[in-house]
Amino acid sequence: MGIDEIKTRGIVLDNSPQNEYDKRLVILTTDLGRITVFANGARRSGSRFAAVSQKFVMAELTLRAGRNAYTLTKATIIRPFLELSEDIEKMCYASYMCELMSYFTREGLTAVDELNLLYVSFVALLQSGLSEKLIRCIFECKLLDIEGEGFQIEEYKKHGGHLSPTAEYTISYILSRELTELYDFDLKPEILEEISEIIFKYTKKHCDYKFKSLDILSTLM
């Protein structure tokens, strides 16, 4: 690794073409936060960056810093999560998670917890057997908590919000769990509907943004 290079770990949140042969990537990293990275030659046939420049891929990255962005010089894939792109609903939920993560994270602010949350949530989408709706709800609730906007149950009730005892317990449970323990429970449909609506409205309150992936999901539903 060169003296002007930086090594970090990250997940590709988004990508787009950059001229005929290159790609512009948005990557959430542990050390640098959310950054823009140019993968030169990634659109060429047989490029060494073709696989790592796909959405949802987690990799070890070696970067060269520029004035306003980074250039990818080396990458080793840790986990590709390509199966997420093979199921339209899972892809939309994963894309929503990436969009929401992009909204909250910034360059220059470390994002260890955010990256780990995204990783375990991708794993849950593929392996847990839980409904995507529940995974989304847990993800929203935990991300807001990480960002200092955790759901305040007493405040919610103080302002006239209603929570069933089971919903109150469930939200408290999510907020108290370690990231590796988040997706270890299921809910009855009526409880899922209740907390999903509450947490989604709470998330929208803190995110003044129109998410493209949710528009696509609404058409699928």
mmCIF file of C-alpha atoms in Angstrom:
data_model
loop_
_atom_site.group_PDB
_atom_site.id
_atom_site.type_symbol
_atom_site.label_atom_id
_atom_site.label_comp_id
_atom_site.label_asym_id
_atom_site.label_seq_id
_atom_site.Cartn_x
_atom_site.Cartn_y
_atom_site.Cartn_z
ATOM 1 C CA MET A 1 0.000 0.000 0.000
ATOM 2 C CA GLY A 2 1.348 3.410 -1.001
ATOM 3 C CA ILE A 3 2.010 6.113 1.572
ATOM 4 C CA ASP A 4 -0.853 8.218 0.178
ATOM 5 C CA GLU A 5 -3.341 5.341 0.261
ATOM 6 C CA ILE A 6 -5.990 4.544 2.869
ATOM 7 C CA LYS A 7 -7.327 1.114 3.770
ATOM 8 C CA THR A 8 -10.864 0.700 5.096
ATOM 9 C CA ARG A 9 -13.911 -1.576 5.011
ATOM 10 C CA GLY A 10 -17.208 -0.628 3.425
ATOM 11 C CA ILE A 11 -20.495 -1.485 1.722
ATOM 12 C CA VAL A 12 -21.521 -0.031 -1.645
ATOM 13 C CA LEU A 13 -24.726 1.954 -1.111
ATOM 14 C CA ASP A 14 -25.142 3.109 -4.703
ATOM 15 C CA ASN A 15 -23.393 3.230 -8.055
ATOM 16 C CA SER A 16 -23.753 5.076 -11.330
ATOM 17 C CA PRO A 17 -21.931 5.212 -14.688
ATOM 18 C CA GLN A 18 -19.128 7.722 -14.942
ATOM 19 C CA ASN A 19 -18.293 8.194 -18.625
ATOM 20 C CA GLU A 20 -17.894 5.154 -20.891
ATOM 21 C CA TYR A 21 -15.707 2.963 -18.712
ATOM 22 C CA ASP A 22 -15.801 4.114 -15.081
ATOM 23 C CA LYS A 23 -18.239 4.060 -12.165
ATOM 24 C CA ARG A 24 -19.033 6.494 -9.398
ATOM 25 C CA LEU A 25 -19.702 4.682 -6.114
ATOM 26 C CA VAL A 26 -21.213 5.815 -2.851
ATOM 27 C CA ILE A 27 -19.690 3.688 -0.100
ATOM 28 C CA LEU A 28 -20.357 3.566 3.626
ATOM 29 C CA THR A 29 -17.053 2.922 5.390
ATOM 30 C CA THR A 30 -16.036 2.276 8.970
ATOM 31 C CA ASP A 31 -13.321 4.940 9.160
ATOM 32 C CA LEU A 32 -14.320 7.615 6.638
ATOM 33 C CA GLY A 33 -18.111 7.576 6.842
ATOM 34 C CA ARG A 34 -20.117 7.892 3.618
ATOM 35 C CA ILE A 35 -17.775 8.730 0.754
ATOM 36 C CA THR A 36 -17.732 9.057 -3.028
ATOM 37 C CA VAL A 37 -15.321 6.700 -4.770
ATOM 38 C CA PHE A 38 -14.397 6.466 -8.449
ATOM 39 C CA ALA A 39 -13.749 2.957 -9.751
ATOM 40 C CA ASN A 40 -11.789 3.529 -12.937
ATOM 41 C CA GLY A 41 -12.404 0.944 -15.629
ATOM 42 C CA ALA A 42 -15.150 -0.798 -13.641
ATOM 43 C CA ARG A 43 -17.446 -0.883 -16.714
ATOM 44 C CA ARG A 44 -14.859 -2.530 -18.915
ATOM 45 C CA SER A 45 -15.243 -6.222 -19.664
ATOM 46 C CA GLY A 46 -13.072 -8.229 -17.295
ATOM 47 C CA SER A 47 -12.308 -5.281 -15.027
ATOM 48 C CA ARG A 48 -10.876 -6.167 -11.621
ATOM 49 C CA PHE A 49 -13.357 -3.661 -10.140
ATOM 50 C CA ALA A 50 -16.468 -4.959 -11.921
ATOM 51 C CA ALA A 51 -17.649 -7.204 -9.075
ATOM 52 C CA VAL A 52 -16.780 -4.923 -6.171
ATOM 53 C CA SER A 53 -18.567 -1.939 -7.730
ATOM 54 C CA GLN A 54 -22.007 -3.591 -7.524
ATOM 55 C CA LYS A 55 -24.600 -2.393 -4.988
ATOM 56 C CA PHE A 56 -24.677 -4.139 -1.598
ATOM 57 C CA VAL A 57 -21.124 -5.545 -1.895
ATOM 58 C CA MET A 58 -19.030 -5.469 1.273
ATOM 59 C CA ALA A 59 -15.272 -5.264 0.747
ATOM 60 C CA GLU A 60 -11.876 -4.323 2.066
ATOM 61 C CA LEU A 61 -10.886 -1.223 0.115
ATOM 62 C CA THR A 62 -7.653 0.574 -0.627
ATOM 63 C CA LEU A 63 -8.297 4.180 -1.654
ATOM 64 C CA ARG A 64 -6.357 7.186 -2.835
ATOM 65 C CA ALA A 65 -7.706 10.485 -1.564
ATOM 66 C CA GLY A 66 -8.481 13.301 -3.999
ATOM 67 C CA ARG A 67 -9.817 16.802 -3.490
ATOM 68 C CA ASN A 68 -13.512 15.906 -3.427
ATOM 69 C CA ALA A 69 -13.572 12.109 -3.722
ATOM 70 C CA TYR A 70 -11.512 8.947 -3.537
ATOM 71 C CA THR A 71 -10.152 6.635 -6.217
ATOM 72 C CA LEU A 72 -10.311 2.872 -5.753
ATOM 73 C CA THR A 73 -6.890 1.271 -6.155
ATOM 74 C CA LYS A 74 -7.492 -2.189 -4.695
ATOM 75 C CA ALA A 75 -10.430 -4.192 -3.357
ATOM 76 C CA THR A 76 -11.083 -7.584 -1.807
ATOM 77 C CA ILE A 77 -14.699 -8.707 -1.517
ATOM 78 C CA ILE A 78 -15.754 -9.846 1.957
ATOM 79 C CA ARG A 79 -19.373 -10.644 1.092
ATOM 80 C CA PRO A 80 -21.124 -9.725 -2.150
ATOM 81 C CA PHE A 81 -24.823 -10.020 -1.120
ATOM 82 C CA LEU A 82 -25.635 -10.396 -4.806
ATOM 83 C CA GLU A 83 -28.671 -12.549 -3.941
ATOM 84 C CA LEU A 84 -30.417 -9.374 -2.806
ATOM 85 C CA SER A 85 -30.524 -8.223 -6.417
ATOM 86 C CA GLU A 86 -32.143 -11.488 -7.552
ATOM 87 C CA ASP A 87 -35.385 -10.883 -5.611
ATOM 88 C CA ILE A 88 -37.190 -7.631 -6.450
ATOM 89 C CA GLU A 89 -38.730 -7.166 -2.986
ATOM 90 C CA LYS A 90 -35.515 -7.914 -1.112
ATOM 91 C CA MET A 91 -33.654 -5.603 -3.496
ATOM 92 C CA CYS A 92 -36.113 -2.776 -2.767
ATOM 93 C CA TYR A 93 -35.852 -3.240 0.991
ATOM 94 C CA ALA A 94 -32.046 -3.379 0.806
ATOM 95 C CA SER A 95 -32.036 -0.267 -1.398
ATOM 96 C CA TYR A 96 -34.252 1.542 1.094
ATOM 97 C CA MET A 97 -31.802 0.662 3.870
ATOM 98 C CA CYS A 98 -28.982 2.082 1.739
ATOM 99 C CA GLU A 99 -30.950 5.254 1.002
ATOM 100 C CA LEU A 100 -31.802 5.741 4.663
ATOM 101 C CA MET A 101 -28.185 5.131 5.623
ATOM 102 C CA SER A 102 -27.051 7.693 3.049
ATOM 103 C CA TYR A 103 -29.450 10.224 4.546
ATOM 104 C CA PHE A 104 -27.999 9.939 8.033
ATOM 105 C CA THR A 105 -24.284 9.403 7.427
ATOM 106 C CA ARG A 106 -21.649 11.941 6.397
ATOM 107 C CA GLU A 107 -18.077 11.941 5.173
ATOM 108 C CA GLY A 108 -15.504 12.293 7.921
ATOM 109 C CA LEU A 109 -17.664 10.737 10.646
ATOM 110 C CA THR A 110 -16.837 7.148 11.528
ATOM 111 C CA ALA A 111 -19.687 4.732 10.887
ATOM 112 C CA VAL A 112 -18.777 1.461 12.581
ATOM 113 C CA ASP A 113 -22.213 0.866 14.133
ATOM 114 C CA GLU A 114 -24.007 1.966 10.960
ATOM 115 C CA LEU A 115 -21.956 -0.383 8.791
ATOM 116 C CA ASN A 116 -22.466 -3.297 11.172
ATOM 117 C CA LEU A 117 -26.215 -2.613 11.281
ATOM 118 C CA LEU A 118 -26.401 -2.637 7.502
ATOM 119 C CA TYR A 119 -24.432 -5.877 7.360
ATOM 120 C CA VAL A 120 -26.592 -7.797 9.878
ATOM 121 C CA SER A 121 -29.730 -6.440 8.199
ATOM 122 C CA PHE A 122 -28.610 -7.723 4.792
ATOM 123 C CA VAL A 123 -27.890 -11.094 6.378
ATOM 124 C CA ALA A 124 -31.356 -11.086 7.948
ATOM 125 C CA LEU A 125 -33.009 -10.351 4.589
ATOM 126 C CA LEU A 126 -31.319 -13.411 3.141
ATOM 127 C CA GLN A 127 -31.231 -15.865 6.016
ATOM 128 C CA SER A 128 -33.535 -15.061 8.929
ATOM 129 C CA GLY A 129 -36.864 -16.170 7.495
ATOM 130 C CA LEU A 130 -38.439 -13.038 8.991
ATOM 131 C CA SER A 131 -40.739 -10.848 6.928
ATOM 132 C CA GLU A 132 -39.067 -7.980 5.101
ATOM 133 C CA LYS A 133 -41.512 -5.628 6.789
ATOM 134 C CA LEU A 134 -40.311 -6.643 10.252
ATOM 135 C CA ILE A 135 -36.668 -6.365 9.205
ATOM 136 C CA ARG A 136 -37.321 -2.863 7.866
ATOM 137 C CA CYS A 137 -39.044 -1.849 11.089
ATOM 138 C CA ILE A 138 -36.181 -3.124 13.259
ATOM 139 C CA PHE A 139 -33.631 -1.452 10.982
ATOM 140 C CA GLU A 140 -35.386 1.929 11.139
ATOM 141 C CA CYS A 141 -35.794 1.765 14.898
ATOM 142 C CA LYS A 142 -32.170 0.821 15.547
ATOM 143 C CA LEU A 143 -30.666 3.261 13.032
ATOM 144 C CA LEU A 144 -32.543 6.195 14.539
ATOM 145 C CA ASP A 145 -31.287 5.111 17.950
ATOM 146 C CA ILE A 146 -27.677 4.978 16.699
ATOM 147 C CA GLU A 147 -28.097 8.475 15.252
ATOM 148 C CA GLY A 148 -29.315 9.871 18.558
ATOM 149 C CA GLU A 149 -32.992 9.997 17.563
ATOM 150 C CA GLY A 150 -34.160 6.874 19.372
ATOM 151 C CA PHE A 151 -37.881 6.376 19.827
ATOM 152 C CA GLN A 152 -38.962 7.792 23.196
ATOM 153 C CA ILE A 153 -41.838 5.656 24.450
ATOM 154 C CA GLU A 154 -42.803 7.899 27.381
ATOM 155 C CA GLU A 155 -42.651 11.010 25.195
ATOM 156 C CA TYR A 156 -44.818 9.313 22.571
ATOM 157 C CA LYS A 157 -47.448 8.390 25.162
ATOM 158 C CA LYS A 158 -47.236 11.819 26.771
ATOM 159 C CA HIS A 159 -48.329 13.370 23.463
ATOM 160 C CA GLY A 160 -51.331 11.076 23.099
ATOM 161 C CA GLY A 161 -49.745 8.174 21.221
ATOM 162 C CA HIS A 162 -51.158 4.731 21.925
ATOM 163 C CA LEU A 163 -49.028 1.620 22.336
ATOM 164 C CA SER A 164 -50.238 -1.825 23.239
ATOM 165 C CA PRO A 165 -48.197 -3.472 26.024
ATOM 166 C CA THR A 166 -46.717 -5.944 23.531
ATOM 167 C CA ALA A 167 -45.724 -3.173 21.099
ATOM 168 C CA GLU A 168 -44.139 -1.180 23.938
ATOM 169 C CA TYR A 169 -42.165 -4.215 25.057
ATOM 170 C CA THR A 170 -41.076 -4.967 21.477
ATOM 171 C CA ILE A 171 -39.748 -1.469 20.809
ATOM 172 C CA SER A 172 -37.910 -1.482 24.155
ATOM 173 C CA TYR A 173 -36.463 -4.869 23.254
ATOM 174 C CA ILE A 174 -35.170 -3.638 19.879
ATOM 175 C CA LEU A 175 -33.558 -0.575 21.450
ATOM 176 C CA SER A 176 -31.811 -2.669 24.094
ATOM 177 C CA ARG A 177 -30.367 -5.382 21.845
ATOM 178 C CA GLU A 178 -26.844 -5.688 20.496
ATOM 179 C CA LEU A 179 -26.664 -5.509 16.700
ATOM 180 C CA THR A 180 -25.900 -9.224 16.382
ATOM 181 C CA GLU A 181 -29.068 -10.035 18.383
ATOM 182 C CA LEU A 182 -31.545 -7.801 16.568
ATOM 183 C CA TYR A 183 -33.179 -10.312 14.291
ATOM 184 C CA ASP A 184 -33.849 -13.146 16.724
ATOM 185 C CA PHE A 185 -37.623 -12.826 17.142
ATOM 186 C CA ASP A 186 -40.852 -12.756 15.174
ATOM 187 C CA LEU A 187 -44.158 -10.989 15.765
ATOM 188 C CA LYS A 188 -47.830 -11.672 15.330
ATOM 189 C CA PRO A 189 -49.202 -9.812 12.274
ATOM 190 C CA GLU A 190 -51.287 -7.374 14.315
ATOM 191 C CA ILE A 191 -48.327 -6.345 16.492
ATOM 192 C CA LEU A 192 -46.090 -5.993 13.450
ATOM 193 C CA GLU A 193 -48.674 -3.723 11.804
ATOM 194 C CA GLU A 194 -48.871 -1.590 14.931
ATOM 195 C CA ILE A 195 -45.153 -1.017 15.483
ATOM 196 C CA SER A 196 -44.386 -0.823 11.770
ATOM 197 C CA GLU A 197 -46.797 2.084 11.329
ATOM 198 C CA ILE A 198 -45.503 3.855 14.449
ATOM 199 C CA ILE A 199 -41.802 3.477 13.607
ATOM 200 C CA PHE A 200 -42.298 4.356 9.935
ATOM 201 C CA LYS A 201 -44.108 7.594 10.848
ATOM 202 C CA TYR A 202 -41.392 8.365 13.394
ATOM 203 C CA THR A 203 -38.719 7.758 10.752
ATOM 204 C CA LYS A 204 -40.470 10.062 8.268
ATOM 205 C CA LYS A 205 -40.598 12.741 10.947
ATOM 206 C CA HIS A 206 -36.789 12.696 11.048
ATOM 207 C CA CYS A 207 -36.226 12.242 7.308
ATOM 208 C CA ASP A 208 -37.500 14.982 5.041
ATOM 209 C CA TYR A 209 -36.751 12.995 1.901
ATOM 210 C CA LYS A 210 -38.612 11.001 -0.741
ATOM 211 C CA PHE A 211 -37.087 7.523 -1.042
ATOM 212 C CA LYS A 212 -37.215 6.032 -4.540
ATOM 213 C CA SER A 213 -37.113 2.456 -3.251
ATOM 214 C CA LEU A 214 -40.301 2.993 -1.235
ATOM 215 C CA ASP A 215 -42.110 4.194 -4.356
ATOM 216 C CA ILE A 216 -41.142 0.973 -6.117
ATOM 217 C CA LEU A 217 -42.175 -1.108 -3.099
ATOM 218 C CA SER A 218 -45.577 0.562 -3.006
ATOM 219 C CA THR A 219 -46.223 -0.470 -6.597
ATOM 220 C CA LEU A 220 -45.216 -4.055 -5.805
ATOM 221 C CA MET A 221 -47.522 -4.199 -2.796
#
